[in-house]
mmCIF file of C-alpha atoms and ligand atoms in Angstrom:
data_model
loop_
_atom_site.group_PDB
_atom_site.id
_atom_site.type_symbol
_atom_site.label_atom_id
_atom_site.label_comp_id
_atom_site.label_asym_id
_atom_site.label_seq_id
_atom_site.Cartn_x
_atom_site.Cartn_y
_atom_site.Cartn_z
ATOM 1 C CA MET A 28 -11.866 18.518 -102.357
ATOM 2 C CA ALA A 29 -9.446 15.678 -101.593
ATOM 3 C CA SER A 30 -12.199 13.105 -101.800
ATOM 4 C CA ALA A 31 -11.864 13.494 -105.706
ATOM 5 C CA LEU A 32 -8.730 11.531 -105.280
ATOM 6 C CA SER A 33 -10.334 7.880 -106.172
ATOM 7 C CA ASP A 34 -11.912 10.189 -109.439
ATOM 8 C CA ARG A 35 -8.734 11.007 -110.578
ATOM 9 C CA LEU A 36 -6.862 7.749 -110.185
ATOM 10 C CA SER A 37 -9.678 5.904 -111.988
ATOM 11 C CA ARG A 38 -9.713 8.443 -115.032
ATOM 12 C CA ILE A 39 -5.934 7.591 -115.777
ATOM 13 C CA VAL A 40 -6.696 3.860 -114.663
ATOM 14 C CA LYS A 41 -9.112 3.757 -117.787
ATOM 15 C CA GLU A 42 -6.166 5.486 -120.019
ATOM 16 C CA MET A 43 -3.557 2.414 -118.796
ATOM 17 C CA ARG A 44 -6.581 -0.097 -119.938
ATOM 18 C CA GLY A 45 -4.717 -2.898 -122.332
ATOM 19 C CA GLN A 46 -1.400 -2.281 -120.542
ATOM 20 C CA ALA A 47 0.439 -5.086 -119.072
ATOM 21 C CA ARG A 48 3.066 -3.501 -117.101
ATOM 22 C CA ILE A 49 2.950 -0.008 -115.042
ATOM 23 C CA THR A 50 5.388 2.392 -116.880
ATOM 24 C CA GLU A 51 7.427 5.289 -115.555
ATOM 25 C CA SER A 52 5.312 7.946 -117.413
ATOM 26 C CA ASN A 53 1.808 6.172 -115.685
ATOM 27 C CA VAL A 54 3.701 6.540 -111.946
ATOM 28 C CA THR A 55 4.281 10.107 -112.670
ATOM 29 C CA GLU A 56 1.271 10.779 -113.973
ATOM 30 C CA MET A 57 -0.479 9.349 -110.963
ATOM 31 C CA MET A 58 1.722 10.913 -108.995
ATOM 32 C CA ARG A 59 0.934 14.348 -109.638
ATOM 33 C CA GLU A 60 -3.001 13.482 -108.924
ATOM 34 C CA VAL A 61 -1.606 12.055 -105.445
ATOM 35 C CA ARG A 62 0.225 14.562 -104.749
ATOM 36 C CA MET A 63 -2.268 17.351 -105.563
ATOM 37 C CA ALA A 64 -5.361 15.439 -103.249
ATOM 38 C CA LEU A 65 -2.648 15.488 -100.695
ATOM 39 C CA LEU A 66 -1.949 18.888 -100.389
ATOM 40 C CA GLU A 67 -5.575 19.825 -100.699
ATOM 41 C CA ALA A 68 -5.966 17.600 -97.777
ATOM 42 C CA ASP A 69 -3.991 19.873 -96.029
ATOM 43 C CA VAL A 70 -0.737 17.338 -95.452
ATOM 44 C CA ALA A 71 2.633 18.964 -95.067
ATOM 45 C CA LEU A 72 4.320 19.119 -98.340
ATOM 46 C CA PRO A 73 7.571 17.222 -96.783
ATOM 47 C CA VAL A 74 5.470 14.697 -95.684
ATOM 48 C CA VAL A 75 3.600 14.332 -99.276
ATOM 49 C CA ARG A 76 7.288 14.305 -100.728
ATOM 50 C CA ASP A 77 8.342 11.182 -98.795
ATOM 51 C CA PHE A 78 4.990 9.622 -99.466
ATOM 52 C CA ILE A 79 5.522 10.186 -103.015
ATOM 53 C CA ALA A 80 8.806 8.819 -103.309
ATOM 54 C CA ARG A 81 7.878 5.627 -101.201
ATOM 55 C CA VAL A 82 4.726 5.082 -103.816
ATOM 56 C CA LYS A 83 6.886 5.546 -106.698
ATOM 57 C CA GLU A 84 9.469 3.133 -105.837
ATOM 58 C CA LYS A 85 7.049 0.099 -104.800
ATOM 59 C CA ALA A 86 4.940 1.175 -108.395
ATOM 60 C CA LEU A 87 7.922 1.479 -111.129
ATOM 61 C CA GLY A 88 8.322 -1.719 -112.980
ATOM 62 C CA GLN A 89 5.908 -3.752 -111.115
ATOM 63 C CA GLU A 90 4.681 -6.460 -112.850
ATOM 64 C CA VAL A 91 0.684 -6.700 -113.398
ATOM 65 C CA VAL A 92 -1.224 -9.536 -111.266
ATOM 66 C CA GLY A 93 -4.051 -11.801 -112.052
ATOM 67 C CA SER A 94 -7.225 -9.622 -113.272
ATOM 68 C CA LEU A 95 -5.530 -6.622 -112.080
ATOM 69 C CA THR A 96 -5.006 -3.677 -114.395
ATOM 70 C CA PRO A 97 -2.001 -1.696 -113.900
ATOM 71 C CA GLY A 98 -4.581 1.041 -112.986
ATOM 72 C CA GLN A 99 -5.918 -0.733 -110.493
ATOM 73 C CA ALA A 100 -2.539 -2.386 -109.055
ATOM 74 C CA MET A 101 -1.474 1.527 -108.577
ATOM 75 C CA VAL A 102 -4.619 2.342 -106.501
ATOM 76 C CA GLY A 103 -3.660 -0.376 -104.418
ATOM 77 C CA ILE A 104 -0.686 0.859 -103.978
ATOM 78 C CA VAL A 105 -1.214 3.937 -103.158
ATOM 79 C CA ASN A 106 -4.070 2.702 -100.686
ATOM 80 C CA ARG A 107 -1.735 0.177 -98.844
ATOM 81 C CA GLU A 108 0.903 2.933 -98.529
ATOM 82 C CA LEU A 109 -1.410 5.533 -96.947
ATOM 83 C CA ALA A 110 -2.832 2.609 -94.632
ATOM 84 C CA ALA A 111 0.349 1.822 -93.460
ATOM 85 C CA THR A 112 1.457 5.367 -92.971
ATOM 86 C CA MET A 113 -1.757 5.877 -90.770
ATOM 87 C CA GLY A 114 -0.982 2.860 -88.636
ATOM 88 C CA GLN A 115 -3.047 -0.201 -88.871
ATOM 89 C CA GLY A 116 -6.459 -0.561 -87.001
ATOM 90 C CA VAL A 117 -7.113 0.741 -83.392
ATOM 91 C CA ALA A 118 -4.840 1.521 -80.750
ATOM 92 C CA ASP A 119 -6.612 1.759 -77.306
ATOM 93 C CA ILE A 120 -4.945 3.512 -74.428
ATOM 94 C CA ASN A 121 -2.092 1.090 -72.483
ATOM 95 C CA LEU A 122 -2.698 0.888 -68.984
ATOM 96 C CA ALA A 123 -0.252 -2.297 -68.433
ATOM 97 C CA ALA A 124 1.863 -0.401 -65.607
ATOM 98 C CA GLN A 125 1.835 -0.995 -62.034
ATOM 99 C CA PRO A 126 -1.018 1.318 -60.678
ATOM 100 C CA PRO A 127 -1.225 4.134 -60.743
ATOM 101 C CA ALA A 128 -0.654 3.856 -64.815
ATOM 102 C CA VAL A 129 0.034 7.413 -65.591
ATOM 103 C CA ILE A 130 -1.017 9.330 -68.529
ATOM 104 C CA LEU A 131 0.733 12.684 -69.459
ATOM 105 C CA MET A 132 -0.926 15.135 -71.991
ATOM 106 C CA ALA A 133 1.496 17.178 -73.615
ATOM 107 C CA GLY A 134 0.747 19.952 -76.228
ATOM 108 C CA LEU A 135 0.427 23.646 -77.164
ATOM 109 C CA GLN A 136 -2.249 25.809 -74.971
ATOM 110 C CA GLY A 137 -5.956 25.385 -76.846
ATOM 111 C CA ALA A 138 -4.688 22.122 -78.385
ATOM 112 C CA GLY A 139 -7.667 20.331 -75.821
ATOM 113 C CA LYS A 140 -5.641 19.381 -73.544
ATOM 114 C CA THR A 141 -7.653 19.770 -70.572
ATOM 115 C CA THR A 142 -10.980 18.736 -72.524
ATOM 116 C CA THR A 143 -8.972 15.265 -73.982
ATOM 117 C CA THR A 144 -8.203 14.927 -70.132
ATOM 118 C CA ALA A 145 -11.508 14.663 -69.075
ATOM 119 C CA LYS A 146 -12.795 12.813 -71.959
ATOM 120 C CA LEU A 147 -10.190 10.305 -71.487
ATOM 121 C CA ALA A 148 -11.486 10.195 -67.722
ATOM 122 C CA LYS A 149 -14.628 9.466 -68.578
ATOM 123 C CA HIS A 150 -13.870 6.741 -71.018
ATOM 124 C CA LEU A 151 -11.483 4.979 -68.657
ATOM 125 C CA ILE A 152 -14.250 4.790 -66.122
ATOM 126 C CA GLU A 153 -17.188 4.294 -68.494
ATOM 127 C CA LYS A 154 -15.365 1.454 -70.969
ATOM 128 C CA ARG A 155 -12.425 0.091 -68.807
ATOM 129 C CA LYS A 156 -14.306 0.204 -65.607
ATOM 130 C CA LYS A 157 -11.376 2.271 -63.888
ATOM 131 C CA LYS A 158 -11.119 4.469 -60.930
ATOM 132 C CA VAL A 159 -9.343 7.930 -62.058
ATOM 133 C CA LEU A 160 -7.783 10.630 -60.831
ATOM 134 C CA THR A 161 -6.712 13.837 -62.565
ATOM 135 C CA VAL A 162 -4.300 16.637 -62.100
ATOM 136 C CA SER A 163 -3.300 19.703 -63.373
ATOM 137 C CA GLY A 164 0.528 20.898 -63.737
ATOM 138 C CA ASP A 165 -0.819 24.200 -65.073
ATOM 139 C CA VAL A 166 0.265 26.621 -62.574
ATOM 140 C CA TYR A 167 0.285 29.670 -65.073
ATOM 141 C CA ARG A 168 -3.166 29.942 -65.527
ATOM 142 C CA PRO A 169 -5.236 29.070 -62.278
ATOM 143 C CA ALA A 170 -8.290 28.909 -64.946
ATOM 144 C CA ALA A 171 -6.881 26.090 -66.353
ATOM 145 C CA ILE A 172 -7.205 24.217 -63.040
ATOM 146 C CA GLU A 173 -10.471 25.363 -62.303
ATOM 147 C CA GLN A 174 -11.352 24.102 -65.853
ATOM 148 C CA LEU A 175 -10.011 20.711 -64.783
ATOM 149 C CA LYS A 176 -11.563 20.893 -61.882
ATOM 150 C CA THR A 177 -15.142 21.342 -63.402
ATOM 151 C CA VAL A 178 -14.713 18.835 -66.527
ATOM 152 C CA THR A 179 -13.332 16.265 -63.911
ATOM 153 C CA ALA A 180 -16.283 16.584 -62.111
ATOM 154 C CA GLN A 181 -18.413 16.303 -65.227
ATOM 155 C CA ALA A 182 -16.463 12.805 -66.012
ATOM 156 C CA GLY A 183 -17.006 11.502 -62.963
ATOM 157 C CA ALA A 184 -13.626 11.530 -61.791
ATOM 158 C CA GLU A 185 -12.088 12.571 -58.957
ATOM 159 C CA TRP A 186 -9.469 15.691 -59.101
ATOM 160 C CA PHE A 187 -6.589 16.478 -57.049
ATOM 161 C CA PRO A 188 -5.860 20.044 -56.041
ATOM 162 C CA SER A 189 -2.944 21.804 -57.417
ATOM 163 C CA THR A 190 -2.320 25.407 -56.779
ATOM 164 C CA PRO A 191 -0.104 28.267 -59.202
ATOM 165 C CA ASP A 192 2.405 28.724 -55.883
ATOM 166 C CA GLN A 193 3.675 25.211 -56.495
ATOM 167 C CA LYS A 194 5.925 23.700 -58.638
ATOM 168 C CA PRO A 195 4.804 21.412 -61.301
ATOM 169 C CA ALA A 196 7.484 18.443 -60.075
ATOM 170 C CA ASP A 197 6.274 18.772 -56.770
ATOM 171 C CA ILE A 198 2.279 18.599 -57.940
ATOM 172 C CA ALA A 199 3.091 15.466 -59.430
ATOM 173 C CA ARG A 200 4.958 13.813 -56.699
ATOM 174 C CA ALA A 201 2.040 14.396 -54.381
ATOM 175 C CA ALA A 202 -0.262 13.459 -57.180
ATOM 176 C CA ILE A 203 1.007 10.122 -57.604
ATOM 177 C CA ASP A 204 1.289 9.211 -54.135
ATOM 178 C CA TYR A 205 -2.190 10.428 -53.523
ATOM 179 C CA ALA A 206 -3.098 8.046 -56.098
ATOM 180 C CA ARG A 207 -1.034 5.421 -54.567
ATOM 181 C CA LYS A 208 -2.677 5.585 -50.909
ATOM 182 C CA HIS A 209 -6.145 5.790 -52.173
ATOM 183 C CA TYR A 210 -5.761 2.828 -55.290
ATOM 184 C CA PHE A 211 -6.371 4.758 -57.997
ATOM 185 C CA ASP A 212 -6.013 2.781 -61.239
ATOM 186 C CA VAL A 213 -4.999 5.634 -63.645
ATOM 187 C CA LEU A 214 -3.552 9.140 -62.748
ATOM 188 C CA LEU A 215 -4.415 11.542 -65.713
ATOM 189 C CA VAL A 216 -1.938 14.715 -65.966
ATOM 190 C CA ASP A 217 -2.884 17.610 -67.557
ATOM 191 C CA THR A 218 -0.076 19.977 -68.353
ATOM 192 C CA ALA A 219 0.571 23.490 -68.995
ATOM 193 C CA GLY A 220 0.980 24.210 -72.858
ATOM 194 C CA ARG A 221 2.101 27.795 -74.408
ATOM 195 C CA LEU A 222 1.065 29.569 -77.466
ATOM 196 C CA ALA A 223 4.280 28.562 -79.485
ATOM 197 C CA ILE A 224 7.007 25.812 -78.751
ATOM 198 C CA ASP A 225 9.063 27.287 -75.895
ATOM 199 C CA GLU A 226 12.432 25.802 -74.482
ATOM 200 C CA ALA A 227 11.437 26.170 -70.936
ATOM 201 C CA LEU A 228 7.964 24.669 -71.541
ATOM 202 C CA MET A 229 9.628 21.598 -72.986
ATOM 203 C CA ARG A 230 12.180 21.617 -69.989
ATOM 204 C CA GLU A 231 9.553 21.509 -67.514
ATOM 205 C CA ILE A 232 7.452 18.642 -69.356
ATOM 206 C CA GLN A 233 10.635 16.227 -69.594
ATOM 207 C CA GLU A 234 11.048 17.071 -65.836
ATOM 208 C CA LEU A 235 7.641 15.835 -65.227
ATOM 209 C CA HIS A 236 8.144 12.643 -68.069
ATOM 210 C CA THR A 237 10.991 11.630 -65.487
ATOM 211 C CA ILE A 238 9.408 11.914 -62.317
ATOM 212 C CA LEU A 239 5.975 9.910 -63.128
ATOM 213 C CA LYS A 240 7.307 7.468 -65.946
ATOM 214 C CA PRO A 241 4.107 7.961 -67.378
ATOM 215 C CA VAL A 242 3.197 4.727 -69.152
ATOM 216 C CA GLU A 243 1.315 6.830 -72.282
ATOM 217 C CA THR A 244 2.724 9.998 -73.196
ATOM 218 C CA LEU A 245 -0.284 11.171 -75.461
ATOM 219 C CA PHE A 246 0.307 14.336 -77.763
ATOM 220 C CA VAL A 247 -2.816 16.291 -78.220
ATOM 221 C CA VAL A 248 -2.721 18.230 -81.596
ATOM 222 C CA ASP A 249 -5.596 20.383 -83.184
ATOM 223 C CA ALA A 250 -6.403 18.919 -86.306
ATOM 224 C CA MET A 251 -7.350 22.445 -87.785
ATOM 225 C CA GLN A 252 -3.689 23.297 -87.381
ATOM 226 C CA GLY A 253 -3.085 21.611 -90.786
ATOM 227 C CA GLN A 254 0.225 21.746 -91.846
ATOM 228 C CA ASP A 255 1.763 23.572 -88.542
ATOM 229 C CA ALA A 256 0.606 20.379 -86.716
ATOM 230 C CA VAL A 257 4.339 18.973 -88.277
ATOM 231 C CA ASN A 258 6.288 21.417 -86.646
ATOM 232 C CA THR A 259 4.459 21.069 -83.252
ATOM 233 C CA ALA A 260 4.976 17.400 -83.622
ATOM 234 C CA LYS A 261 8.291 17.591 -84.394
ATOM 235 C CA ALA A 262 9.333 19.651 -81.514
ATOM 236 C CA PHE A 263 6.943 17.157 -78.717
ATOM 237 C CA SER A 264 8.007 14.356 -80.451
ATOM 238 C CA GLU A 265 12.221 15.226 -80.283
ATOM 239 C CA ALA A 266 11.681 16.377 -76.624
ATOM 240 C CA LEU A 267 9.671 13.531 -75.265
ATOM 241 C CA PRO A 268 9.094 9.458 -75.966
ATOM 242 C CA LEU A 269 5.815 9.931 -77.413
ATOM 243 C CA THR A 270 3.491 7.046 -77.153
ATOM 244 C CA GLY A 271 0.172 8.167 -78.617
ATOM 245 C CA ILE A 272 -1.585 11.346 -80.359
ATOM 246 C CA VAL A 273 -4.692 12.603 -80.061
ATOM 247 C CA LEU A 274 -6.354 14.314 -82.706
ATOM 248 C CA THR A 275 -8.549 16.890 -81.478
ATOM 249 C CA LYS A 276 -11.771 18.937 -83.092
ATOM 250 C CA THR A 277 -11.589 16.772 -86.334
ATOM 251 C CA ASP A 278 -15.230 17.544 -86.459
ATOM 252 C CA GLY A 279 -14.210 20.861 -87.732
ATOM 253 C CA ASP A 280 -11.875 19.748 -90.131
ATOM 254 C CA SER A 281 -13.166 18.389 -93.310
ATOM 255 C CA ARG A 282 -9.359 17.924 -94.702
ATOM 256 C CA GLY A 283 -7.995 15.179 -92.573
ATOM 257 C CA GLY A 284 -4.296 15.299 -93.658
ATOM 258 C CA ALA A 285 -2.711 16.881 -90.363
ATOM 259 C CA ALA A 286 -3.243 13.075 -89.048
ATOM 260 C CA LEU A 287 -1.042 11.513 -91.797
ATOM 261 C CA SER A 288 1.547 14.600 -91.131
ATOM 262 C CA VAL A 289 1.675 13.921 -87.294
ATOM 263 C CA ARG A 290 1.789 10.423 -87.682
ATOM 264 C CA GLN A 291 4.637 10.365 -90.192
ATOM 265 C CA VAL A 292 6.718 13.075 -88.250
ATOM 266 C CA THR A 293 6.406 11.163 -84.713
ATOM 267 C CA GLY A 294 5.817 7.812 -85.734
ATOM 268 C CA ALA A 295 3.444 7.130 -82.723
ATOM 269 C CA PRO A 296 0.019 6.077 -83.705
ATOM 270 C CA ILE A 297 -3.086 8.181 -83.458
ATOM 271 C CA LYS A 298 -5.151 6.910 -80.679
ATOM 272 C CA PHE A 299 -8.059 8.868 -80.477
ATOM 273 C CA ALA A 300 -9.971 11.855 -82.158
ATOM 274 C CA GLY A 301 -11.878 14.629 -80.703
ATOM 275 C CA VAL A 302 -15.228 14.670 -82.265
ATOM 276 C CA SER A 303 -16.713 17.822 -80.304
ATOM 277 C CA GLU A 304 -16.575 19.861 -77.628
ATOM 278 C CA LYS A 305 -18.640 17.560 -75.183
ATOM 279 C CA LEU A 306 -17.045 14.785 -72.944
ATOM 280 C CA ASP A 307 -18.333 12.019 -74.830
ATOM 281 C CA GLY A 308 -16.627 13.655 -78.225
ATOM 282 C CA LEU A 309 -13.778 11.087 -78.228
ATOM 283 C CA GLU A 310 -13.624 8.322 -80.563
ATOM 284 C CA VAL A 311 -10.819 5.616 -80.879
ATOM 285 C CA PHE A 312 -9.099 6.558 -83.727
ATOM 286 C CA ASP A 313 -9.586 4.074 -86.798
ATOM 287 C CA ALA A 314 -6.628 4.959 -89.323
ATOM 288 C CA GLU A 315 -7.878 2.729 -92.224
ATOM 289 C CA ARG A 316 -11.468 4.620 -91.912
ATOM 290 C CA HIS A 317 -9.247 8.153 -91.742
ATOM 291 C CA ALA A 318 -7.008 6.912 -94.615
ATOM 292 C CA GLY A 319 -9.982 6.326 -96.529
ATOM 293 C CA ARG A 320 -11.232 9.543 -95.850
ATOM 294 C CA ILE A 321 -8.096 11.175 -96.815
ATOM 295 C CA LEU A 322 -8.401 9.013 -100.760
ATOM 296 C CA GLY A 323 -11.852 9.453 -100.901
HETATM 297 P P1 GDP B 427 -5.789 23.344 -73.809
HETATM 298 O O1 GDP B 427 -5.585 24.693 -73.661
HETATM 299 O O2 GDP B 427 -4.866 22.549 -74.931
HETATM 300 O O3 GDP B 427 -5.973 22.611 -72.356
HETATM 301 O O4 GDP B 427 -7.293 23.408 -74.422
HETATM 302 P P2 GDP B 427 -8.964 22.975 -74.000
HETATM 303 O O5 GDP B 427 -8.929 21.964 -73.466
HETATM 304 O O6 GDP B 427 -9.245 23.958 -72.571
HETATM 305 O O7 GDP B 427 -9.599 23.380 -75.421
HETATM 306 C C1 GDP B 427 -9.723 24.448 -76.044
HETATM 307 C C2 GDP B 427 -10.954 24.791 -76.849
HETATM 308 O O8 GDP B 427 -11.107 23.597 -77.635
HETATM 309 C C3 GDP B 427 -11.894 24.708 -75.976
HETATM 310 O O9 GDP B 427 -13.007 25.534 -76.243
HETATM 311 C C4 GDP B 427 -12.489 23.375 -76.235
HETATM 312 O O10 GDP B 427 -13.925 23.270 -75.915
HETATM 313 C C5 GDP B 427 -12.350 23.176 -77.756
HETATM 314 N N1 GDP B 427 -12.037 21.699 -77.938
HETATM 315 C C6 GDP B 427 -11.298 20.464 -77.214
HETATM 316 N N2 GDP B 427 -11.541 19.686 -78.349
HETATM 317 C C7 GDP B 427 -12.090 20.273 -79.137
HETATM 318 C C8 GDP B 427 -12.908 18.822 -79.931
HETATM 319 O O11 GDP B 427 -12.814 17.305 -80.751
HETATM 320 N N3 GDP B 427 -14.151 19.420 -80.751
HETATM 321 C C9 GDP B 427 -14.498 20.792 -80.601
HETATM 322 N N4 GDP B 427 -15.136 21.083 -81.763
HETATM 323 N N5 GDP B 427 -14.039 21.628 -79.631
HETATM 324 C C10 GDP B 427 -12.683 20.921 -79.276
#
């Protein structure tokens, strides 16, 4: 388990007692442990390599200050770098736009987009007192449109109808028009996902982005995808200016590494974590707490 990292490091810390400086071999030994722990947490290999390189650079030759031992100083460096990579504090949804503030949901099929759309609707209604409209641009799966209708009603929001014979771009224009006329604060746009990255899908969501000019473009990703999340995240962040990430199904993932990978690859903050299938199973993501979870 990844939670052993603190224990592993403290063993090395003990061996380093009495030293005044961090030596190269101390760093090498510690980095081996950090590397193992991150890989066990299912962080993607290239992300682990970058992370280790940054910590190494900061640690080498560092003078040890005050009452810290070199080992404690190293643990501090690892902790700070992890927190810095994960992002600091919490980042809620940005609604600073001429209403309706549009939130575009992107991600693969099965990632949890539709569920998260309804969870966000509920969050915005209950916590931010907003009037929320949802719409589905998934014209390929009529069941997906119906699913959004059902969960939107459960969330207490309003659903804008769409049908499989429409073009996603036309649906987007009609929904934003309706939202404007009826004074909605927020329009949540669920989109079609595929099972894998697909060029036509990317072009379609780019077109939606151009039409909708969303204040938030959220990439929804399944935490259980682990290392595979990196490739998906890379493709979506190259296609769209992502403003945030929602990490779903964290309740089924004990390792936590996808957060670090996805965050580093996209540079976008993780704003929410899905913690259950239920509509209240959405938490504002706490980067520091999650970093602590990976480190143990
Ligand atoms: P979409 O294809 O991206 O729209 O994905 P769905 O919203 O249909 O979600 C796919 C499955 O994942 C459904 O069975 C959801 O109930 C489930 N799901 C979504 N988010 C979470 C979560 O945070 N935790 C758990 N345990 N299940 C989730």
